[in-house]
Short mmCIF file of C-alpha atoms in Angstrom, two decimals:
data_model
loop_
_atom_site.label_atom_id
_atom_site.label_comp_id
_atom_site.label_asym_id
_atom_site.label_seq_id
_atom_site.Cartn_x
_atom_site.Cartn_y
_atom_site.Cartn_z
CA UNK A 1 0.06 0.02 -0.03
CA UNK A 2 2.83 2.30 0.84
CA UNK A 3 6.42 3.28 -0.50
CA UNK A 4 9.11 2.20 1.70
CA UNK A 5 9.52 5.71 2.74
CA UNK A 6 5.88 6.12 3.47
CA UNK A 7 6.08 2.79 5.67
CA UNK A 8 8.97 4.13 7.57
CA UNK A 9 7.11 7.31 8.45
CA UNK A 10 3.99 5.32 9.48
CA UNK A 11 6.27 3.14 11.71
CA UNK A 12 7.96 6.09 13.22
CA UNK A 13 4.56 7.81 14.09
CA UNK A 14 3.15 4.56 15.52
CA UNK A 15 6.15 3.97 17.68
CA UNK A 16 6.22 7.59 19.07
CA UNK A 17 2.62 7.29 20.09
CA UNK A 18 3.27 3.88 21.55
CA UNK A 19 6.04 5.36 23.69
CA UNK A 20 4.42 8.62 24.67
CA UNK A 21 0.72 8.13 24.55
CA UNK A 22 -0.25 4.52 25.06
CA UNK A 23 -1.17 4.73 28.79
CA UNK A 24 -4.04 6.57 30.45
CA UNK A 25 -1.23 8.05 32.92
CA UNK A 26 0.69 9.33 29.92
CA UNK A 27 -2.32 11.05 28.34
CA UNK A 28 -3.27 12.54 31.60
CA UNK A 29 0.17 14.02 31.98
CA UNK A 30 -0.11 15.49 28.51
CA UNK A 31 -3.60 17.02 29.16
CA UNK A 32 -2.99 18.38 32.49
CA UNK A 33 -4.79 15.65 34.27
CA UNK A 34 -7.50 15.42 31.57
CA UNK A 35 -8.26 19.08 32.02
CA UNK A 36 -7.34 19.76 28.36
CA UNK A 37 -8.82 18.02 25.35
CA UNK A 38 -5.74 18.63 23.35
CA UNK A 39 -2.11 18.80 24.25
CA UNK A 40 -0.13 21.88 23.18
CA UNK A 41 2.87 20.17 24.40
CA UNK A 42 2.54 17.17 22.21
CA UNK A 43 1.64 19.30 19.23
CA UNK A 44 4.90 21.11 19.69
CA UNK A 45 6.82 17.96 19.73
CA UNK A 46 5.38 16.69 16.50
CA UNK A 47 6.24 20.17 15.02
CA UNK A 48 9.79 19.77 15.95
CA UNK A 49 9.92 16.22 14.48
CA UNK A 50 8.63 17.93 11.12
CA UNK A 51 5.47 15.92 11.08
CA UNK A 52 2.78 18.60 11.24
CA UNK A 53 1.54 19.90 8.13
CA UNK A 54 3.43 17.18 6.22
CA UNK A 55 1.23 17.82 3.10
CA UNK A 56 1.75 21.43 3.00
CA UNK A 57 4.35 23.32 0.95
CA UNK A 58 7.77 23.46 2.40
CA UNK A 59 8.05 27.20 1.74
CA UNK A 60 5.20 27.56 4.46
CA UNK A 61 6.84 25.37 7.11
CA UNK A 62 5.12 22.06 5.95
CA UNK A 63 6.74 18.74 4.85
CA UNK A 64 6.26 19.15 1.08
CA UNK A 65 4.78 15.65 0.76
CA UNK A 66 1.23 14.65 -0.14
CA UNK A 67 -2.17 13.72 1.32
CA UNK A 68 -1.02 10.06 1.56
CA UNK A 69 1.60 10.99 4.08
CA UNK A 70 -1.02 13.42 5.88
CA UNK A 71 -3.60 10.61 6.13
CA UNK A 72 -0.67 8.26 7.46
CA UNK A 73 -0.03 10.80 10.38
CA UNK A 74 -3.83 11.41 11.05
CA UNK A 75 -4.52 7.52 10.95
CA UNK A 76 -1.49 6.66 13.17
CA UNK A 77 -1.97 9.37 15.85
CA UNK A 78 -5.52 8.56 16.12
CA UNK A 79 -4.80 4.82 16.43
CA UNK A 80 -2.18 5.80 19.01
CA UNK A 81 -4.66 8.03 20.98
CA UNK A 82 -2.47 11.03 20.77
CA UNK A 83 -4.44 13.93 22.22
CA UNK A 84 -4.38 16.32 19.26
CA UNK A 85 -7.73 16.02 17.94
CA UNK A 86 -7.87 19.70 16.86
CA UNK A 87 -5.02 19.36 14.49
CA UNK A 88 -7.56 18.21 12.00
CA UNK A 89 -9.66 21.31 12.15
CA UNK A 90 -6.44 23.44 11.69
CA UNK A 91 -5.64 21.36 8.67
CA UNK A 92 -9.02 21.89 7.12
CA UNK A 93 -8.70 25.58 7.69
CA UNK A 94 -5.02 25.50 6.12
CA UNK A 95 -6.67 24.22 2.93
CA UNK A 96 -8.45 27.36 2.39
CA UNK A 97 -5.56 29.41 3.06
CA UNK A 98 -3.39 27.40 0.88
CA UNK A 99 -5.87 27.59 -2.18
CA UNK A 100 -7.21 30.93 -1.84
CA UNK A 101 -5.03 33.07 0.51
CA UNK A 102 -2.48 35.67 -0.11
CA UNK A 103 1.21 35.06 0.22
CA UNK A 104 1.33 36.85 3.37
CA UNK A 105 -1.68 34.84 4.74
CA UNK A 106 -0.09 31.46 3.74
CA UNK A 107 3.08 32.32 5.32
CA UNK A 108 1.45 33.71 8.58
CA UNK A 109 -1.26 30.91 9.16
CA UNK A 110 0.37 27.90 7.58
CA UNK A 111 3.63 28.63 9.37
CA UNK A 112 1.83 29.07 12.59
CA UNK A 113 0.18 25.76 12.20
CA UNK A 114 3.38 23.89 11.05
CA UNK A 115 4.99 25.42 14.16
CA UNK A 116 2.65 23.54 16.51
CA UNK A 117 0.13 26.24 17.24
CA UNK A 118 -3.68 25.64 16.71
CA UNK A 119 -5.76 27.13 13.98
CA UNK A 120 -9.62 26.80 13.72
CA UNK A 121 -12.38 27.27 11.23
CA UNK A 122 -15.73 28.74 12.27
CA UNK A 123 -18.51 27.87 9.84
CA UNK A 124 -21.66 26.50 11.81
CA UNK A 125 -24.23 28.73 13.50
CA UNK A 126 -27.15 27.91 15.58
CA UNK A 127 -29.30 28.26 12.63
CA UNK A 128 -26.82 26.96 10.00
CA UNK A 129 -25.35 23.63 10.45
CA UNK A 130 -26.13 21.11 7.68
CA UNK A 131 -27.88 24.19 5.95
CA UNK A 132 -24.57 26.14 5.81
CA UNK A 133 -25.93 28.51 3.16
CA UNK A 134 -28.08 29.85 6.04
CA UNK A 135 -25.17 31.62 7.62
CA UNK A 136 -26.34 34.80 9.31
CA UNK A 137 -23.07 36.26 10.80
CA UNK A 138 -22.89 39.76 9.26
CA UNK A 139 -19.68 41.57 8.06
CA UNK A 140 -20.44 45.13 7.10
CA UNK A 141 -17.89 46.91 5.20
CA UNK A 142 -16.53 50.26 6.72
CA UNK A 143 -13.78 51.71 4.76
CA UNK A 144 -10.67 49.45 5.01
CA UNK A 145 -12.41 47.03 7.57
CA UNK A 146 -15.47 44.93 8.26
CA UNK A 147 -17.61 45.24 11.35
CA UNK A 148 -18.54 41.63 12.14
CA UNK A 149 -21.62 40.56 14.27
CA UNK A 150 -23.02 37.14 14.94
CA UNK A 151 -22.56 33.79 16.66
CA UNK A 152 -20.75 30.65 15.52
CA UNK A 153 -21.24 27.30 17.28
CA UNK A 154 -19.55 23.87 17.68
CA UNK A 155 -16.31 25.55 16.88
CA UNK A 156 -13.47 22.95 17.56
CA UNK A 157 -10.48 24.45 19.11
CA UNK A 158 -11.41 27.97 19.17
CA UNK A 159 -10.27 28.38 22.80
CA UNK A 160 -6.78 27.25 21.65
CA UNK A 161 -6.49 28.62 18.21
CA UNK A 162 -4.65 31.99 17.27
CA UNK A 163 -6.93 32.62 14.47
CA UNK A 164 -10.42 31.76 13.34
CA UNK A 165 -11.31 31.39 9.69
CA UNK A 166 -14.77 32.55 9.84
CA UNK A 167 -17.54 32.35 7.12
CA UNK A 168 -19.49 35.60 7.03
CA UNK A 169 -22.51 37.21 5.04
CA UNK A 170 -21.31 40.39 3.42
CA UNK A 171 -24.08 40.91 1.12
CA UNK A 172 -27.67 40.09 2.66
CA UNK A 173 -29.53 40.82 -0.66
CA UNK A 174 -27.51 38.26 -2.60
CA UNK A 175 -28.85 34.71 -3.05
CA UNK A 176 -28.37 32.14 -0.41
CA UNK A 177 -25.11 30.76 -1.95
CA UNK A 178 -23.87 34.20 -2.82
CA UNK A 179 -22.64 37.19 -0.73
CA UNK A 180 -20.56 35.00 1.55
CA UNK A 181 -16.95 35.80 2.51
CA UNK A 182 -14.14 34.02 4.30
CA UNK A 183 -11.93 36.20 6.50
CA UNK A 184 -9.60 35.32 9.34
CA UNK A 185 -10.04 36.93 12.71
CA UNK A 186 -7.43 36.98 15.49
CA UNK A 187 -8.92 35.19 18.68
CA UNK A 188 -7.84 38.07 20.81
CA UNK A 189 -9.76 40.59 18.75
CA UNK A 190 -11.78 43.10 20.94
CA UNK A 191 -15.52 42.03 20.99
CA UNK A 192 -14.85 38.34 20.26
CA UNK A 193 -15.99 36.01 23.07
CA UNK A 194 -15.46 32.31 23.30
CA UNK A 195 -17.58 30.15 25.56
CA UNK A 196 -16.65 26.48 25.83
CA UNK A 197 -19.15 23.66 25.24
CA UNK A 198 -18.25 20.42 27.05
CA UNK A 199 -19.00 17.21 25.30
CA UNK A 200 -19.36 13.78 26.07
CA UNK A 201 -15.99 12.62 24.35
CA UNK A 202 -14.03 15.27 26.34
CA UNK A 203 -13.39 17.37 23.30
CA UNK A 204 -13.99 21.07 23.85
CA UNK A 205 -15.94 22.71 21.23
CA UNK A 206 -17.14 26.36 21.50
CA UNK A 207 -19.66 29.05 20.90
CA UNK A 208 -18.02 32.10 19.49
CA UNK A 209 -19.68 35.56 19.76
CA UNK A 210 -18.83 38.54 17.49
CA UNK A 211 -19.91 41.91 18.81
CA UNK A 212 -18.51 44.71 16.54
CA UNK A 213 -15.55 43.02 15.69
CA UNK A 214 -13.32 44.98 13.46
CA UNK A 215 -11.50 42.94 10.78
CA UNK A 216 -9.14 44.43 8.24
CA UNK A 217 -10.15 43.92 4.64
CA UNK A 218 -6.71 42.61 4.06
CA UNK A 219 -7.91 39.62 6.16
CA UNK A 220 -10.39 38.41 3.64
CA UNK A 221 -9.35 35.03 2.36
CA UNK A 222 -10.25 34.63 -1.38
CA UNK A 223 -12.64 37.14 -2.88
CA UNK A 224 -15.46 38.98 -1.35
CA UNK A 225 -18.73 37.41 -1.93
CA UNK A 226 -17.46 34.33 -3.49
CA UNK A 227 -16.64 32.10 -0.44
CA UNK A 228 -19.29 29.38 -1.00
CA UNK A 229 -17.77 28.06 -4.18
CA UNK A 230 -14.39 28.30 -2.80
CA UNK A 231 -15.28 26.38 0.25
CA UNK A 232 -17.04 23.54 -1.49
CA UNK A 233 -14.00 22.72 -3.48
CA UNK A 234 -12.08 22.23 -0.33
CA UNK A 235 -14.46 19.95 1.49
CA UNK A 236 -13.18 16.74 -0.06
CA UNK A 237 -9.99 17.21 1.81
CA UNK A 238 -11.91 17.92 5.08
CA UNK A 239 -13.82 14.72 4.66
CA UNK A 240 -10.76 12.83 3.97
CA UNK A 241 -9.18 14.19 7.09
CA UNK A 242 -12.15 12.93 9.15
CA UNK A 243 -11.99 9.45 7.43
CA UNK A 244 -8.26 9.00 8.12
CA UNK A 245 -8.71 9.77 11.83
CA UNK A 246 -11.86 7.63 12.05
CA UNK A 247 -9.86 4.78 10.29
CA UNK A 248 -7.19 4.95 12.98
CA UNK A 249 -9.67 4.95 15.78
CA UNK A 250 -11.36 2.01 14.18
CA UNK A 251 -8.00 0.01 14.25
CA UNK A 252 -7.36 1.03 17.81
CA UNK A 253 -10.78 -0.47 18.89
CA UNK A 254 -10.11 -3.70 16.72
CA UNK A 255 -6.65 -4.21 18.15
CA UNK A 256 -7.82 -3.80 21.70
CA UNK A 257 -10.77 -6.13 21.10
CA UNK A 258 -8.40 -8.87 19.75
CA UNK A 259 -6.10 -8.55 22.62
CA UNK A 260 -9.02 -8.96 25.15
CA UNK A 261 -10.72 -11.78 23.44
CA UNK A 262 -7.39 -13.61 23.32
CA UNK A 263 -6.81 -13.58 27.08
CA UNK A 264 -10.41 -13.31 28.56
CA UNK A 265 -11.53 -16.76 29.44
CA UNK A 266 -15.16 -18.11 29.67
CA UNK A 267 -16.32 -21.73 29.99
CA UNK A 268 -12.76 -22.86 30.29
CA UNK A 269 -11.42 -21.34 27.26
CA UNK A 270 -10.40 -17.86 25.66
CA UNK A 271 -13.27 -16.00 23.90
CA UNK A 272 -11.25 -16.32 20.79
CA UNK A 273 -11.88 -20.01 20.81
CA UNK A 274 -15.57 -19.53 20.18
CA UNK A 275 -16.38 -19.33 16.43
CA UNK A 276 -18.98 -16.47 16.86
CA UNK A 277 -16.40 -14.30 18.16
CA UNK A 278 -13.83 -15.10 15.49
CA UNK A 279 -16.33 -14.31 12.64
CA UNK A 280 -17.32 -11.16 14.40
CA UNK A 281 -13.70 -10.01 14.34
CA UNK A 282 -13.29 -11.27 10.84
CA UNK A 283 -16.26 -9.24 9.60
CA UNK A 284 -15.06 -6.10 11.46
CA UNK A 285 -11.41 -6.45 10.30
CA UNK A 286 -12.59 -6.86 6.60
CA UNK A 287 -14.67 -3.67 6.85
CA UNK A 288 -11.64 -1.81 8.30
CA UNK A 289 -9.31 -2.97 5.75
CA UNK A 290 -11.80 -1.87 2.87
CA UNK A 291 -11.77 1.56 4.65
CA UNK A 292 -7.97 1.79 4.64
CA UNK A 293 -7.64 0.90 0.98
CA UNK A 294 -10.37 3.55 0.20
CA UNK A 295 -8.78 6.25 2.20
CA UNK A 296 -5.57 5.95 0.49
CA UNK A 297 -7.10 5.71 -2.81
CA UNK A 298 -8.89 9.06 -2.37
CA UNK A 299 -5.59 10.52 -1.00
CA UNK A 300 -3.71 9.26 -4.04
CA UNK A 301 -6.33 11.08 -6.38
CA UNK A 302 -5.91 14.16 -4.54
CA UNK A 303 -2.18 14.12 -4.81
CA UNK A 304 -2.63 13.43 -8.57
CA UNK A 305 -4.56 16.72 -8.85
CA UNK A 306 -7.82 15.06 -9.34
CA UNK A 307 -9.63 16.41 -6.20
CA UNK A 308 -12.42 18.46 -7.89
CA UNK A 309 -13.58 15.13 -9.59
CA UNK A 310 -13.89 13.41 -6.09
CA UNK A 311 -16.96 14.95 -4.39
CA UNK A 312 -18.63 11.50 -4.45
CA UNK A 313 -15.52 9.61 -3.11
CA UNK A 314 -14.84 12.07 -0.44
CA UNK A 315 -18.19 11.75 0.98
CA UNK A 316 -18.13 8.01 0.71
CA UNK A 317 -14.82 7.97 2.59
CA UNK A 318 -16.14 10.03 5.33
CA UNK A 319 -19.47 8.17 5.56
CA UNK A 320 -18.00 4.59 5.63
CA UNK A 321 -14.90 5.26 7.77
CA UNK A 322 -16.96 7.04 10.56
CA UNK A 323 -19.71 4.35 10.52
CA UNK A 324 -16.94 1.56 10.84
CA UNK A 325 -15.28 3.38 13.63
CA UNK A 326 -18.64 3.34 15.58
CA UNK A 327 -19.07 -0.11 14.63
CA UNK A 328 -15.74 -1.16 15.86
CA UNK A 329 -16.11 0.53 19.19
CA UNK A 330 -19.62 -0.88 19.98
CA UNK A 331 -18.54 -4.24 19.00
CA UNK A 332 -15.43 -4.10 21.15
CA UNK A 333 -17.61 -2.85 24.11
CA UNK A 334 -20.04 -5.77 23.61
CA UNK A 335 -17.44 -8.58 23.37
CA UNK A 336 -15.78 -7.13 26.46
CA UNK A 337 -18.98 -7.46 28.15
CA UNK A 338 -19.32 -5.57 31.64
CA UNK A 339 -15.59 -4.83 31.27
CA UNK A 340 -16.12 -2.85 28.18
CA UNK A 341 -18.36 -0.67 30.08
CA UNK A 342 -15.87 0.33 32.63
CA UNK A 343 -13.28 3.13 32.32
CA UNK A 344 -10.32 0.97 33.08
CA UNK A 345 -10.45 -1.04 29.91
CA UNK A 346 -10.69 2.09 27.64
CA UNK A 347 -13.45 0.94 25.22
CA UNK A 348 -16.01 3.16 26.65
CA UNK A 349 -13.74 6.08 25.63
CA UNK A 350 -13.53 4.67 22.07
CA UNK A 351 -17.26 4.60 22.01
CA UNK A 352 -17.71 8.21 23.09
CA UNK A 353 -15.01 9.28 20.54
CA UNK A 354 -16.83 7.50 17.72
CA UNK A 355 -20.17 9.10 18.07
CA UNK A 356 -19.23 12.64 17.05
CA UNK A 357 -17.56 12.11 13.58
CA UNK A 358 -20.73 11.01 11.91
CA UNK A 359 -22.23 14.35 12.86
CA UNK A 360 -19.43 16.89 12.31
CA UNK A 361 -17.67 18.04 8.89
CA UNK A 362 -21.05 17.56 7.29
CA UNK A 363 -23.41 14.98 8.89
CA UNK A 364 -23.58 11.62 7.46
CA UNK A 365 -27.31 12.13 6.24
CA UNK A 366 -25.82 15.02 4.08
CA UNK A 367 -22.94 12.76 2.80
CA UNK A 368 -25.68 10.30 1.82
CA UNK A 369 -27.45 13.06 -0.10
CA UNK A 370 -24.34 14.11 -1.82
CA UNK A 371 -23.60 10.46 -2.94
CA UNK A 372 -27.20 9.96 -4.02
CA UNK A 373 -27.20 13.23 -6.11
CA UNK A 374 -23.95 12.40 -7.79
CA UNK A 375 -25.73 9.61 -9.58
CA UNK A 376 -28.44 11.86 -10.99
CA UNK A 377 -30.94 10.88 -8.34
#
């Protein structure tokens, strides 16, 4: 599946995570006793190793490789339980800067991400989630600046990020998919308030409130009023990012389950001696390997410059991998019985982590709609 160099990279990331993130005690130390959902210390360490932004151009601090290498990093860090969940949202924002930003924006934002700092993207609102074209956050032009008012919600890592890439409505009289503009806003801007929302998987998302926030016109990413079409072109990469992270989570659940059924005995023999258990594991492992092959198929297509033809494939990857990750965690919990329900064995954490990806980045119902419409239905 990989070149020798790519395999060496995968092995290096896996071994690092095994050494530094494998135990609950290590993860607690990295996250201030669990108080933080992401580890700034660990992210900085990955930056020192040159692994952050491995798919981004070297001139902006990245690794100059491709999406295959990026997916390897995302898969292995997720599999290794590295607490850097928010890196994925920064990487999604980075795609918009890379494609549509000015040279100064690329150097500033991409360089910041690759140096081990958090970046975030703010799209969803209380009335605009799956219906993203319903964005109501207003940005009114006032000379060489915009005045922004509104609310964003479910914003991953806003409390950690240095900048937010914000989708705003600059022309309320234009059509639903017109008059939308992307702009980056420093999180220390006067009038910007971030309120955390605690979630069941421990990852902090946020409400973000804008009250007369002044944003220079130079902070616009792309053109004024054409954000929708620019944004849609970058969503395949976001879906692939989520798919790769879910793939890693599914592998972790499978591996932990296999370890358990090999050693847990009932009726005088290991659980793995029962055909029903083996067949359940076999079906799950087959599903995961299918996901793995498809993730890297889509990644190679992106690296070949075919991304804009991959709307269907990106949605398929996100849909399948997130559903399989959920299936893997629930299967593991079931096979572990009562132990699976305890904190000690870790599978309950995998279940909680697996419930959000089918929702964010475009709910799976929306992915099914995209796939169905791609066939002319």
